């Protein structure tokens, strides 16, 4: 199966110019022409844009299926991860990754299919502290169910030495 994948921390759809513009974010994603998009920092707390939340707007403009994965819920709304896909969504689970008193974290774990092929896609945004990231990586590895032809992690790892963390996720079982 051939798929184009993108992962992007959209920072609540606020660009480097400080402008809040989910439409602009959707247009950049359209230009990438991806089949599967993992988003971090999707913000359902922001005002609607063209009458829609960020994930719904992007899904509609890109003709993709959205899967919401909010991790933070407060009086203003929700905030977290999102998945957009052109593949068929067969199953979705949420993986809890919060650790101690840190910011709530989680992952979307989706089983997608195309032409009889099964692809497990995880979308997440790991914590800021190294120990927290290592524990989150181990939790992701433990949560991944077998039975897919391939597994893909779309993430903001918050890791400046990714080889260390990737080994925690991809290392074979002892």
GROMACS .gro file of N, CA and C in nm:
model
  522
    1UNK      N    1   0.084  -0.117   0.000
    1UNK     CA    2   0.000   0.000   0.000
    1UNK      C    3   0.089   0.124   0.000
    2UNK      N    4   0.061   0.216  -0.084
    2UNK     CA    5   0.135   0.341  -0.093
    2UNK      C    6   0.048   0.453  -0.037
    3UNK      N    7   0.100   0.526   0.061
    3UNK     CA    8   0.029   0.639   0.120
    3UNK      C    9   0.127   0.752   0.144
    4UNK      N   10   0.079   0.872   0.128
    4UNK     CA   11   0.157   0.990   0.165
    4UNK      C   12   0.114   1.032   0.304
    5UNK      N   13   0.211   1.048   0.394
    5UNK     CA   14   0.186   1.078   0.535
    5UNK      C   15   0.243   1.214   0.571
    6UNK      N   16   0.172   1.285   0.660
    6UNK     CA   17   0.218   1.414   0.711
    6UNK      C   18   0.188   1.418   0.860
    7UNK      N   19   0.280   1.472   0.937
    7UNK     CA   20   0.252   1.504   1.076
    7UNK      C   21   0.291   1.650   1.097
    8UNK      N   22   0.208   1.723   1.174
    8UNK     CA   23   0.230   1.866   1.188
    8UNK      C   24   0.172   1.915   1.320
    9UNK      N   25   0.254   1.981   1.398
    9UNK     CA   26   0.207   2.052   1.516
    9UNK      C   27   0.155   2.186   1.465
   10UNK      N   28   0.024   2.201   1.461
   10UNK     CA   29  -0.035   2.321   1.399
   10UNK      C   30  -0.043   2.440   1.494
   11UNK      N   31  -0.001   2.425   1.618
   11UNK     CA   32   0.003   2.536   1.715
   11UNK      C   33  -0.128   2.616   1.715
   12UNK      N   34  -0.241   2.543   1.722
   12UNK     CA   35  -0.374   2.605   1.728
   12UNK      C   36  -0.406   2.688   1.603
   13UNK      N   37  -0.338   2.661   1.492
   13UNK     CA   38  -0.357   2.733   1.365
   13UNK      C   39  -0.314   2.879   1.372
   14UNK      N   40  -0.216   2.905   1.458
   14UNK     CA   41  -0.157   3.039   1.466
   14UNK      C   42  -0.022   3.031   1.396
   15UNK      N   43  -0.005   3.109   1.291
   15UNK     CA   44   0.117   3.107   1.213
   15UNK      C   45   0.231   3.183   1.278
   16UNK      N   46   0.347   3.178   1.215
   16UNK     CA   47   0.463   3.250   1.268
   16UNK      C   48   0.441   3.401   1.266
   17UNK      N   49   0.342   3.447   1.188
   17UNK     CA   50   0.309   3.590   1.186
   17UNK      C   51   0.212   3.628   1.297
   18UNK      N   52   0.171   3.530   1.380
   18UNK     CA   53   0.080   3.556   1.490
   18UNK      C   54  -0.067   3.554   1.452
   19UNK      N   55  -0.098   3.532   1.324
   19UNK     CA   56  -0.237   3.532   1.278
   19UNK      C   57  -0.302   3.395   1.298
   20UNK      N   58  -0.424   3.397   1.352
   20UNK     CA   59  -0.505   3.276   1.367
   20UNK      C   60  -0.580   3.255   1.236
   21UNK      N   61  -0.550   3.146   1.164
   21UNK     CA   62  -0.612   3.125   1.034
   21UNK      C   63  -0.617   2.976   0.999
   22UNK      N   64  -0.719   2.903   1.048
   22UNK     CA   65  -0.732   2.761   1.015
   22UNK      C   66  -0.745   2.737   0.864
   23UNK      N   67  -0.803   2.833   0.792
   23UNK     CA   68  -0.815   2.819   0.647
   23UNK      C   69  -0.679   2.812   0.580
   24UNK      N   70  -0.586   2.893   0.627
   24UNK     CA   71  -0.450   2.892   0.573
   24UNK      C   72  -0.382   2.758   0.603
   25UNK      N   73  -0.403   2.707   0.725
   25UNK     CA   74  -0.346   2.576   0.761
   25UNK      C   75  -0.402   2.468   0.668
   26UNK      N   76  -0.531   2.473   0.642
   26UNK     CA   77  -0.593   2.374   0.552
   26UNK      C   78  -0.535   2.384   0.411
   27UNK      N   79  -0.507   2.504   0.364
   27UNK     CA   80  -0.451   2.521   0.230
   27UNK      C   81  -0.309   2.466   0.220
   28UNK      N   82  -0.231   2.484   0.325
   28UNK     CA   83  -0.096   2.426   0.326
   28UNK      C   84  -0.107   2.275   0.320
   29UNK      N   85  -0.196   2.219   0.399
   29UNK     CA   86  -0.215   2.073   0.397
   29UNK      C   87  -0.264   2.025   0.261
   30UNK      N   88  -0.353   2.100   0.198
   30UNK     CA   89  -0.399   2.061   0.063
   30UNK      C   90  -0.281   2.050  -0.034
   31UNK      N   91  -0.189   2.143  -0.024
   31UNK     CA   92  -0.072   2.141  -0.112
   31UNK      C   93   0.019   2.021  -0.089
   32UNK      N   94   0.014   1.963   0.030
   32UNK     CA   95   0.096   1.845   0.060
   32UNK      C   96   0.035   1.717   0.006
   33UNK      N   97  -0.095   1.720  -0.023
   33UNK     CA   98  -0.167   1.609  -0.086
   33UNK      C   99  -0.144   1.476  -0.015
   34UNK      N  100  -0.161   1.477   0.116
   34UNK     CA  101  -0.139   1.356   0.196
   34UNK      C  102  -0.265   1.271   0.203
   35UNK      N  103  -0.245   1.142   0.223
   35UNK     CA  104  -0.357   1.049   0.245
   35UNK      C  105  -0.391   1.039   0.393
   36UNK      N  106  -0.292   1.061   0.478
   36UNK     CA  107  -0.309   1.053   0.622
   36UNK      C  108  -0.232   1.169   0.685
   37UNK      N  109  -0.301   1.243   0.774
   37UNK     CA  110  -0.240   1.359   0.838
   37UNK      C  111  -0.259   1.347   0.989
   38UNK      N  112  -0.148   1.352   1.063
   38UNK     CA  113  -0.153   1.356   1.209
   38UNK      C  114  -0.129   1.499   1.254
   39UNK      N  115  -0.218   1.550   1.336
   39UNK     CA  116  -0.208   1.688   1.383
   39UNK      C  117  -0.192   1.692   1.534
   40UNK      N  118  -0.108   1.782   1.579
   40UNK     CA  119  -0.092   1.808   1.722
   40UNK      C  120  -0.132   1.953   1.748
   41UNK      N  121  -0.176   1.978   1.872
   41UNK     CA  122  -0.221   2.110   1.916
   41UNK      C  123  -0.341   2.161   1.836
   42UNK      N  124  -0.435   2.071   1.812
   42UNK     CA  125  -0.565   2.109   1.757
   42UNK      C  126  -0.644   2.170   1.872
   43UNK      N  127  -0.704   2.286   1.848
   43UNK     CA  128  -0.767   2.362   1.957
   43UNK      C  129  -0.915   2.383   1.929
   44UNK      N  130  -0.999   2.310   2.002
   44UNK     CA  131  -1.143   2.325   1.990
   44UNK      C  132  -1.192   2.440   2.077
   45UNK      N  133  -1.102   2.507   2.150
   45UNK     CA  134  -1.139   2.617   2.239
   45UNK      C  135  -1.142   2.751   2.166
   46UNK      N  136  -1.085   2.756   2.048
   46UNK     CA  137  -1.079   2.880   1.972
   46UNK      C  138  -1.214   2.909   1.907
   47UNK      N  139  -1.236   3.034   1.869
   47UNK     CA  140  -1.363   3.067   1.802
   47UNK      C  141  -1.378   2.989   1.671
   48UNK      N  142  -1.501   2.954   1.637
   48UNK     CA  143  -1.523   2.886   1.508
   48UNK      C  144  -1.471   2.971   1.393
   49UNK      N  145  -1.425   2.903   1.290
   49UNK     CA  146  -1.375   2.968   1.169
   49UNK      C  147  -1.467   2.921   1.056
   50UNK      N  148  -1.534   3.010   0.988
   50UNK     CA  149  -1.637   2.973   0.891
   50UNK      C  150  -1.740   2.880   0.954
   51UNK      N  151  -1.768   2.902   1.084
   51UNK     CA  152  -1.870   2.826   1.154
   51UNK      C  153  -1.828   2.687   1.200
   52UNK      N  154  -1.697   2.654   1.189
   52UNK     CA  155  -1.652   2.519   1.224
   52UNK      C  156  -1.529   2.524   1.314
   53UNK      N  157  -1.511   2.415   1.390
   53UNK     CA  158  -1.388   2.400   1.467
   53UNK      C  159  -1.275   2.366   1.370
   54UNK      N  160  -1.152   2.372   1.418
   54UNK     CA  161  -1.034   2.353   1.331
   54UNK      C  162  -1.034   2.219   1.258
   55UNK      N  163  -1.057   2.110   1.331
   55UNK     CA  164  -1.049   1.977   1.270
   55UNK      C  165  -1.160   1.957   1.167
   56UNK      N  166  -1.280   1.998   1.200
   56UNK     CA  167  -1.392   1.984   1.107
   56UNK      C  168  -1.369   2.065   0.981
   57UNK      N  169  -1.319   2.188   0.997
   57UNK     CA  170  -1.292   2.273   0.882
   57UNK      C  171  -1.189   2.208   0.789
   58UNK      N  172  -1.080   2.158   0.847
   58UNK     CA  173  -0.976   2.096   0.764
   58UNK      C  174  -1.030   1.970   0.697
   59UNK      N  175  -1.105   1.890   0.769
   59UNK     CA  176  -1.162   1.768   0.710
   59UNK      C  177  -1.252   1.802   0.593
   60UNK      N  178  -1.336   1.902   0.611
   60UNK     CA  179  -1.427   1.941   0.504
   60UNK      C  180  -1.353   1.996   0.382
   61UNK      N  181  -1.258   2.083   0.406
   61UNK     CA  182  -1.185   2.145   0.294
   61UNK      C  183  -1.095   2.046   0.220
   62UNK      N  184  -1.051   1.940   0.290
   62UNK     CA  185  -0.963   1.841   0.229
   62UNK      C  186  -1.037   1.714   0.188
   63UNK      N  187  -1.167   1.709   0.212
   63UNK     CA  188  -1.248   1.591   0.182
   63UNK      C  189  -1.189   1.466   0.249
   64UNK      N  190  -1.162   1.477   0.378
   64UNK     CA  191  -1.103   1.368   0.455
   64UNK      C  192  -1.191   1.337   0.575
   65UNK      N  193  -1.172   1.220   0.631
   65UNK     CA  194  -1.244   1.180   0.752
   65UNK      C  195  -1.164   1.227   0.873
   66UNK      N  196  -1.230   1.298   0.966
   66UNK     CA  197  -1.160   1.343   1.087
   66UNK      C  198  -1.177   1.244   1.202
   67UNK      N  199  -1.072   1.234   1.284
   67UNK     CA  200  -1.079   1.160   1.409
   67UNK      C  201  -1.021   1.253   1.516
   68UNK      N  202  -1.103   1.290   1.612
   68UNK     CA  203  -1.061   1.383   1.717
   68UNK      C  204  -0.996   1.304   1.831
   69UNK      N  205  -0.892   1.364   1.888
   69UNK     CA  206  -0.823   1.304   2.002
   69UNK      C  207  -0.788   1.408   2.106
   70UNK      N  208  -0.890   1.474   2.163
   70UNK     CA  209  -0.859   1.575   2.265
   70UNK      C  210  -0.799   1.512   2.390
   71UNK      N  211  -0.704   1.582   2.449
   71UNK     CA  212  -0.638   1.536   2.572
   71UNK      C  213  -0.669   1.627   2.690
   72UNK      N  214  -0.691   1.753   2.662
   72UNK     CA  215  -0.715   1.852   2.765
   72UNK      C  216  -0.859   1.902   2.751
   73UNK      N  217  -0.930   1.900   2.862
   73UNK     CA  218  -1.067   1.953   2.865
   73UNK      C  219  -1.076   2.051   2.981
   74UNK      N  220  -1.124   2.172   2.952
   74UNK     CA  221  -1.144   2.270   3.057
   74UNK      C  222  -1.270   2.351   3.026
   75UNK      N  223  -1.293   2.456   3.101
   75UNK     CA  224  -1.414   2.537   3.083
   75UNK      C  225  -1.423   2.602   2.945
   76UNK      N  226  -1.309   2.613   2.876
   76UNK     CA  227  -1.310   2.675   2.742
   76UNK      C  228  -1.334   2.575   2.630
   77UNK      N  229  -1.315   2.444   2.657
   77UNK     CA  230  -1.334   2.343   2.554
   77UNK      C  231  -1.225   2.237   2.559
   78UNK      N  232  -1.186   2.188   2.441
   78UNK     CA  233  -1.091   2.078   2.432
   78UNK      C  234  -0.970   2.115   2.346
   79UNK      N  235  -0.863   2.036   2.364
   79UNK     CA  236  -0.735   2.064   2.299
   79UNK      C  237  -0.658   1.932   2.289
   80UNK      N  238  -0.593   1.906   2.175
   80UNK     CA  239  -0.516   1.783   2.164
   80UNK      C  240  -0.477   1.747   2.022
   81UNK      N  241  -0.495   1.619   1.990
   81UNK     CA  242  -0.451   1.563   1.862
   81UNK      C  243  -0.568   1.546   1.766
   82UNK      N  244  -0.534   1.536   1.640
   82UNK     CA  245  -0.635   1.508   1.538
   82UNK      C  246  -0.575   1.423   1.427
   83UNK      N  247  -0.660   1.346   1.364
   83UNK     CA  248  -0.620   1.262   1.250
   83UNK      C  249  -0.715   1.293   1.136
   84UNK      N  250  -0.659   1.311   1.018
   84UNK     CA  251  -0.737   1.326   0.896
   84UNK      C  252  -0.693   1.216   0.802
   85UNK      N  253  -0.788   1.149   0.738
   85UNK     CA  254  -0.750   1.037   0.651
   85UNK      C  255  -0.843   1.021   0.532
   86UNK      N  256  -0.786   0.969   0.424
   86UNK     CA  257  -0.863   0.930   0.306
   86UNK      C  258  -0.892   0.780   0.308
   87UNK      N  259  -0.828   0.709   0.400
   87UNK     CA  260  -0.849   0.566   0.412
   87UNK      C  261  -0.974   0.538   0.495
   88UNK      N  262  -1.022   0.416   0.490
   88UNK     CA  263  -1.138   0.377   0.569
   88UNK      C  264  -1.096   0.360   0.715
   89UNK      N  265  -1.170   0.422   0.806
   89UNK     CA  266  -1.143   0.409   0.949
   89UNK      C  267  -1.221   0.288   1.000
   90UNK      N  268  -1.148   0.185   1.044
   90UNK     CA  269  -1.212   0.062   1.091
   90UNK      C  270  -1.231   0.060   1.241
   91UNK      N  271  -1.138   0.124   1.313
   91UNK     CA  272  -1.143   0.118   1.460
   91UNK      C  273  -1.060   0.233   1.514
   92UNK      N  274  -1.103   0.288   1.627
   92UNK     CA  275  -1.029   0.396   1.692
   92UNK      C  276  -1.026   0.369   1.843
   93UNK      N  277  -0.908   0.382   1.900
   93UNK     CA  278  -0.890   0.374   2.045
   93UNK      C  279  -0.815   0.499   2.089
   94UNK      N  280  -0.830   0.532   2.215
   94UNK     CA  281  -0.751   0.640   2.274
   94UNK      C  282  -0.653   0.577   2.373
   95UNK      N  283  -0.529   0.619   2.369
   95UNK     CA  284  -0.426   0.569   2.460
   95UNK      C  285  -0.392   0.682   2.556
   96UNK      N  286  -0.408   0.658   2.684
   96UNK     CA  287  -0.380   0.757   2.788
   96UNK      C  288  -0.229   0.760   2.813
   97UNK      N  289  -0.166   0.878   2.802
   97UNK     CA  290  -0.022   0.891   2.818
   97UNK      C  291   0.018   0.992   2.926
   98UNK      N  292  -0.078   1.044   3.000
   98UNK     CA  293  -0.046   1.142   3.103
   98UNK      C  294   0.041   1.076   3.210
   99UNK      N  295   0.132   1.154   3.264
   99UNK     CA  296   0.225   1.102   3.365
   99UNK      C  297   0.238   1.204   3.476
  100UNK      N  298   0.221   1.159   3.599
  100UNK     CA  299   0.233   1.245   3.717
  100UNK      C  300   0.143   1.368   3.704
  101UNK      N  301   0.196   1.482   3.737
  101UNK     CA  302   0.119   1.606   3.733
  101UNK      C  303   0.145   1.685   3.606
  102UNK      N  304   0.195   1.618   3.503
  102UNK     CA  305   0.228   1.688   3.379
  102UNK      C  306   0.101   1.717   3.298
  103UNK      N  307   0.120   1.789   3.190
  103UNK     CA  308   0.009   1.821   3.100
  103UNK      C  309  -0.056   1.692   3.050
  104UNK      N  310  -0.189   1.690   3.042
  104UNK     CA  311  -0.256   1.569   2.991
  104UNK      C  312  -0.207   1.536   2.850
  105UNK      N  313  -0.171   1.411   2.831
  105UNK     CA  314  -0.124   1.364   2.700
  105UNK      C  315  -0.197   1.236   2.663
  106UNK      N  316  -0.207   1.211   2.535
  106UNK     CA  317  -0.270   1.089   2.488
  106UNK      C  318  -0.235   1.065   2.343
  107UNK      N  319  -0.283   0.955   2.290
  107UNK     CA  320  -0.260   0.921   2.150
  107UNK      C  321  -0.389   0.870   2.088
  108UNK      N  322  -0.407   0.901   1.962
  108UNK     CA  323  -0.511   0.838   1.881
  108UNK      C  324  -0.448   0.712   1.825
  109UNK      N  325  -0.516   0.601   1.836
  109UNK     CA  326  -0.472   0.473   1.780
  109UNK      C  327  -0.582   0.428   1.684
  110UNK      N  328  -0.558   0.442   1.555
  110UNK     CA  329  -0.660   0.413   1.455
  110UNK      C  330  -0.615   0.301   1.362
  111UNK      N  331  -0.706   0.210   1.335
  111UNK     CA  332  -0.682   0.106   1.236
  111UNK      C  333  -0.751   0.151   1.108
  112UNK      N  334  -0.670   0.170   1.003
  112UNK     CA  335  -0.719   0.216   0.874
  112UNK      C  336  -0.701   0.106   0.771
  113UNK      N  337  -0.786   0.104   0.669
  113UNK     CA  338  -0.772   0.003   0.563
  113UNK      C  339  -0.785   0.068   0.426
  114UNK      N  340  -0.715   0.005   0.332
  114UNK     CA  341  -0.727   0.042   0.190
  114UNK      C  342  -0.689  -0.081   0.109
  115UNK      N  343  -0.774  -0.118   0.015
  115UNK     CA  344  -0.748  -0.229  -0.076
  115UNK      C  345  -0.706  -0.356  -0.001
  116UNK      N  346  -0.771  -0.384   0.111
  116UNK     CA  347  -0.742  -0.504   0.187
  116UNK      C  348  -0.620  -0.495   0.278
  117UNK      N  349  -0.548  -0.385   0.276
  117UNK     CA  350  -0.431  -0.366   0.363
  117UNK      C  351  -0.475  -0.294   0.490
  118UNK      N  352  -0.417  -0.335   0.602
  118UNK     CA  353  -0.447  -0.278   0.734
  118UNK      C  354  -0.328  -0.197   0.782
  119UNK      N  355  -0.354  -0.072   0.817
  119UNK     CA  356  -0.250   0.018   0.865
  119UNK      C  357  -0.292   0.074   1.001
  120UNK      N  358  -0.208   0.055   1.102
  120UNK     CA  359  -0.234   0.113   1.234
  120UNK      C  360  -0.159   0.245   1.240
  121UNK      N  361  -0.231   0.352   1.270
  121UNK     CA  362  -0.174   0.487   1.277
  121UNK      C  363  -0.194   0.541   1.417
  122UNK      N  364  -0.084   0.587   1.476
  122UNK     CA  365  -0.089   0.652   1.608
  122UNK      C  366  -0.050   0.797   1.591
  123UNK      N  367  -0.128   0.885   1.654
  123UNK     CA  368  -0.102   1.029   1.649
  123UNK      C  369  -0.088   1.079   1.791
  124UNK      N  370   0.024   1.145   1.821
  124UNK     CA  371   0.046   1.193   1.957
  124UNK      C  372   0.139   1.313   1.962
  125UNK      N  373   0.147   1.369   2.080
  125UNK     CA  374   0.237   1.482   2.110
  125UNK      C  375   0.295   1.452   2.246
  126UNK      N  376   0.422   1.415   2.250
  126UNK     CA  377   0.484   1.373   2.374
  126UNK      C  378   0.522   1.490   2.463
  127UNK      N  379   0.546   1.459   2.590
  127UNK     CA  380   0.574   1.560   2.692
  127UNK      C  381   0.709   1.629   2.677
  128UNK      N  382   0.731   1.727   2.761
  128UNK     CA  383   0.851   1.810   2.752
  128UNK      C  384   0.972   1.752   2.825
  129UNK      N  385   0.948   1.672   2.927
  129UNK     CA  386   1.059   1.617   3.006
  129UNK      C  387   1.102   1.481   2.951
  130UNK      N  388   1.233   1.457   2.951
  130UNK     CA  389   1.288   1.335   2.893
  130UNK      C  390   1.231   1.208   2.957
  131UNK      N  391   1.226   1.205   3.089
  131UNK     CA  392   1.173   1.086   3.157
  131UNK      C  393   1.027   1.062   3.118
  132UNK      N  394   0.950   1.169   3.111
  132UNK     CA  395   0.810   1.160   3.072
  132UNK      C  396   0.797   1.103   2.930
  133UNK      N  397   0.880   1.151   2.837
  133UNK     CA  398   0.876   1.103   2.699
  133UNK      C  399   0.911   0.954   2.692
  134UNK      N  400   1.010   0.912   2.770
  134UNK     CA  401   1.049   0.770   2.769
  134UNK      C  402   0.933   0.683   2.818
  135UNK      N  403   0.867   0.725   2.924
  135UNK     CA  404   0.752   0.649   2.975
  135UNK      C  405   0.637   0.649   2.875
  136UNK      N  406   0.616   0.762   2.809
  136UNK     CA  407   0.510   0.769   2.708
  136UNK      C  408   0.543   0.680   2.589
  137UNK      N  409   0.669   0.679   2.547
  137UNK     CA  410   0.710   0.592   2.436
  137UNK      C  411   0.688   0.445   2.472
  138UNK      N  412   0.721   0.408   2.593
  138UNK     CA  413   0.700   0.270   2.637
  138UNK      C  414   0.551   0.237   2.642
  139UNK      N  415   0.469   0.332   2.684
  139UNK     CA  416   0.324   0.309   2.687
  139UNK      C  417   0.267   0.292   2.547
  140UNK      N  418   0.318   0.369   2.453
  140UNK     CA  419   0.274   0.355   2.313
  140UNK      C  420   0.311   0.217   2.261
  141UNK      N  421   0.433   0.178   2.284
  141UNK     CA  422   0.479   0.047   2.238
  141UNK      C  423   0.393  -0.065   2.297
  142UNK      N  424   0.362  -0.055   2.424
  142UNK     CA  425   0.280  -0.157   2.490
  142UNK      C  426   0.137  -0.157   2.437
  143UNK      N  427   0.088  -0.042   2.395
  143UNK     CA  428  -0.051  -0.031   2.351
  143UNK      C  429  -0.073  -0.075   2.207
  144UNK      N  430   0.033  -0.077   2.128
  144UNK     CA  431   0.017  -0.110   1.986
  144UNK      C  432  -0.025  -0.256   1.971
  145UNK      N  433  -0.141  -0.272   1.912
  145UNK     CA  434  -0.189  -0.406   1.886
  145UNK      C  435  -0.131  -0.457   1.755
  146UNK      N  436  -0.100  -0.582   1.755
  146UNK     CA  437  -0.051  -0.643   1.631
  146UNK      C  438  -0.171  -0.669   1.540
  147UNK      N  439  -0.147  -0.720   1.422
  147UNK     CA  440  -0.257  -0.751   1.332
  147UNK      C  441  -0.272  -0.653   1.217
  148UNK      N  442  -0.183  -0.558   1.209
  148UNK     CA  443  -0.183  -0.466   1.096
  148UNK      C  444  -0.064  -0.499   1.007
  149UNK      N  445  -0.073  -0.463   0.880
  149UNK     CA  446   0.038  -0.485   0.789
  149UNK      C  447   0.154  -0.391   0.821
  150UNK      N  448   0.122  -0.276   0.878
  150UNK     CA  449   0.225  -0.178   0.915
  150UNK      C  450   0.172  -0.090   1.027
  151UNK      N  451   0.265  -0.031   1.102
  151UNK     CA  452   0.231   0.063   1.209
  151UNK      C  453   0.309   0.192   1.183
  152UNK      N  454   0.239   0.305   1.194
  152UNK     CA  455   0.300   0.435   1.170
  152UNK      C  456   0.274   0.524   1.291
  153UNK      N  457   0.378   0.594   1.335
  153UNK     CA  458   0.365   0.692   1.443
  153UNK      C  459   0.380   0.831   1.383
  154UNK      N  460   0.277   0.913   1.395
  154UNK     CA  461   0.280   1.052   1.350
  154UNK      C  462   0.278   1.137   1.476
  155UNK      N  463   0.388   1.207   1.503
  155UNK     CA  464   0.401   1.268   1.635
  155UNK      C  465   0.489   1.391   1.635
  156UNK      N  466   0.463   1.475   1.734
  156UNK     CA  467   0.559   1.576   1.777
  156UNK      C  468   0.626   1.510   1.897
  157UNK      N  469   0.748   1.465   1.880
  157UNK     CA  470   0.817   1.390   1.984
  157UNK      C  471   0.876   1.478   2.093
  158UNK      N  472   0.888   1.608   2.068
  158UNK     CA  473   0.953   1.698   2.163
  158UNK      C  474   1.090   1.644   2.203
  159UNK      N  475   1.158   1.583   2.109
  159UNK     CA  476   1.286   1.516   2.136
  159UNK      C  477   1.391   1.572   2.042
  160UNK      N  478   1.502   1.617   2.100
  160UNK     CA  479   1.611   1.670   2.019
  160UNK      C  480   1.712   1.563   1.985
  161UNK      N  481   1.702   1.447   2.047
  161UNK     CA  482   1.788   1.332   2.015
  161UNK      C  483   1.697   1.213   1.987
  162UNK      N  484   1.625   1.217   1.871
  162UNK     CA  485   1.518   1.120   1.846
  162UNK      C  486   1.563   0.974   1.842
  163UNK      N  487   1.686   0.946   1.814
  163UNK     CA  488   1.730   0.807   1.812
  163UNK      C  489   1.710   0.737   1.945
  164UNK      N  490   1.724   0.812   2.054
  164UNK     CA  491   1.705   0.754   2.186
  164UNK      C  492   1.561   0.713   2.207
  165UNK      N  493   1.468   0.798   2.174
  165UNK     CA  494   1.328   0.773   2.196
  165UNK      C  495   1.273   0.670   2.098
  166UNK      N  496   1.311   0.678   1.973
  166UNK     CA  497   1.263   0.584   1.874
  166UNK      C  498   1.300   0.442   1.913
  167UNK      N  499   1.417   0.423   1.972
  167UNK     CA  500   1.456   0.291   2.019
  167UNK      C  501   1.361   0.236   2.124
  168UNK      N  502   1.307   0.323   2.210
  168UNK     CA  503   1.211   0.279   2.311
  168UNK      C  504   1.082   0.231   2.246
  169UNK      N  505   1.044   0.291   2.137
  169UNK     CA  506   0.917   0.256   2.072
  169UNK      C  507   0.934   0.133   1.982
  170UNK      N  508   1.044   0.128   1.908
  170UNK     CA  509   1.059   0.026   1.805
  170UNK      C  510   1.137  -0.095   1.845
  171UNK      N  511   1.203  -0.092   1.960
  171UNK     CA  512   1.285  -0.207   2.003
  171UNK      C  513   1.200  -0.332   2.014
  172UNK      N  514   1.252  -0.447   1.972
  172UNK     CA  515   1.174  -0.570   1.983
  172UNK      C  516   1.152  -0.608   2.129
  173UNK      N  517   1.043  -0.681   2.152
  173UNK     CA  518   1.011  -0.728   2.287
  173UNK      C  519   1.124  -0.816   2.337
  174UNK      N  520   1.159  -0.807   2.469
  174UNK     CA  521   1.268  -0.890   2.524
  174UNK      C  522   1.227  -1.036   2.529
   0.00000   0.00000   0.00000
